[in-house]
PDB file of C-alpha atoms in Angstrom:
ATOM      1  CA  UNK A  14       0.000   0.000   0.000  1.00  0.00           C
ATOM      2  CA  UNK A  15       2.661   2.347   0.909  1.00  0.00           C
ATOM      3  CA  UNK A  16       4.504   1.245  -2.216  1.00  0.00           C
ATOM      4  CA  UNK A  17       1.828   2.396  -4.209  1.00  0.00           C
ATOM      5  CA  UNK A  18       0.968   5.815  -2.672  1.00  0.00           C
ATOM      6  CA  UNK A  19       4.811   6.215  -3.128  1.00  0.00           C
ATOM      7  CA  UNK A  20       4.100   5.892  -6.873  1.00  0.00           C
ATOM      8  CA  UNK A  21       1.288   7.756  -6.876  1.00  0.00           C
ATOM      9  CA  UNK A  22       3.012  10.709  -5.449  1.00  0.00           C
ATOM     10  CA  UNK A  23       6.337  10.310  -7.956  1.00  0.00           C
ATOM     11  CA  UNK A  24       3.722  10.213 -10.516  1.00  0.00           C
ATOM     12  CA  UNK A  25       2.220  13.791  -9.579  1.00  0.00           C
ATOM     13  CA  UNK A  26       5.010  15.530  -9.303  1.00  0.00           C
ATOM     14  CA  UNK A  27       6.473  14.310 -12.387  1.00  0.00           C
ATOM     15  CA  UNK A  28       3.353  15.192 -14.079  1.00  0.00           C
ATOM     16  CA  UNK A  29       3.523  18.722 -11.873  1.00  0.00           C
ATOM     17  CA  UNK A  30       7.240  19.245 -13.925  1.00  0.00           C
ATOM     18  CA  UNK A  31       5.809  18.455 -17.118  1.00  0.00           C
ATOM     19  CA  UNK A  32       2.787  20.738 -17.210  1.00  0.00           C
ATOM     20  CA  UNK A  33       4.686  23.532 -15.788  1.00  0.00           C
ATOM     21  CA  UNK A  34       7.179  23.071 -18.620  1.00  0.00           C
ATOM     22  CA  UNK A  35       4.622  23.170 -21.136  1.00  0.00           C
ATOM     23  CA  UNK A  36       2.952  26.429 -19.817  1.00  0.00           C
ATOM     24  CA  UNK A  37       6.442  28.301 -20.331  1.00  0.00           C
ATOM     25  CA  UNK A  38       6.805  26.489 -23.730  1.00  0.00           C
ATOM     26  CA  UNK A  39       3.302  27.596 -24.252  1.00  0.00           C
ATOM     27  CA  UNK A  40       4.185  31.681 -22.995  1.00  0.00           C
ATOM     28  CA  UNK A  41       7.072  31.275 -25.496  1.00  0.00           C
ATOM     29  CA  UNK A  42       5.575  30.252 -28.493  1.00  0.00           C
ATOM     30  CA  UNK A  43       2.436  32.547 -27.858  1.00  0.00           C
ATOM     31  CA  UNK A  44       4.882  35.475 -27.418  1.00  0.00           C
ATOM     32  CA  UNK A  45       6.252  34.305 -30.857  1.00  0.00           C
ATOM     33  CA  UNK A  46       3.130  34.261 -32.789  1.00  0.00           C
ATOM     34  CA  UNK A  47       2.489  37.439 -31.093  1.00  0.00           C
ATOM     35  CA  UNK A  48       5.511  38.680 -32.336  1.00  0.00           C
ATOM     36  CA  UNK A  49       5.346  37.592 -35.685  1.00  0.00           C
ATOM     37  CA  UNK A  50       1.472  38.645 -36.155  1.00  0.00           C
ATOM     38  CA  UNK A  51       2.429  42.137 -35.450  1.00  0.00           C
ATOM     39  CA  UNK A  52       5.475  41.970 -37.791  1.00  0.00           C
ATOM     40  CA  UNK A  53       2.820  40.593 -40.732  1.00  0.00           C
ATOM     41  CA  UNK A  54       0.507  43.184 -40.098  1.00  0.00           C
ATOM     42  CA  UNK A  55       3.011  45.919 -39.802  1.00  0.00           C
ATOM     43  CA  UNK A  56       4.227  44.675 -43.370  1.00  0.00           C
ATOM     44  CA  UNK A  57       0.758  44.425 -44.622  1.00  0.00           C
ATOM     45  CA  UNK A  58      -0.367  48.149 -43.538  1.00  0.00           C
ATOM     46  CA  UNK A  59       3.226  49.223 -45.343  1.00  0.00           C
ATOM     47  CA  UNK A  60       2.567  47.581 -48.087  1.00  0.00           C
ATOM     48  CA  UNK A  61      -1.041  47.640 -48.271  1.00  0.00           C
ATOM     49  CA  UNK A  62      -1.413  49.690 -51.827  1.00  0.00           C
ATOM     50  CA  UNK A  63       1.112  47.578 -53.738  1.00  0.00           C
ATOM     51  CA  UNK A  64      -0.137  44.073 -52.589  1.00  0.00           C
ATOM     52  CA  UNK A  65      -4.186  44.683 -53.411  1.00  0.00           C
TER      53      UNK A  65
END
């Protein structure tokens, strides 16, 4: 019994370490796309008259 609880609890935390590392992966690719929206719409409003 103790065995498993043991288990149980390795099991959370290692799932605790995982999900926080995926919400920071998660900030940094959102920050990305962020990033790179504004670039595409900062090159569309440039370049608005010669591309339509």
């Amino acid at each position: 019994m103790q065995t498993e609880v043991h288990q149980l609890q390795k099991r959370h935390e290692d799932l605790k370490r995982q999900y926080n590392a995926l919400q920071i992966k998660y900030k940094e690719v959102y920050q990305k796309y962020i990033e790179t929206n504004d670039q595409l719409n900062r090159f569309l409003n440039k370049n608005h008259d010669t591309l339509f």
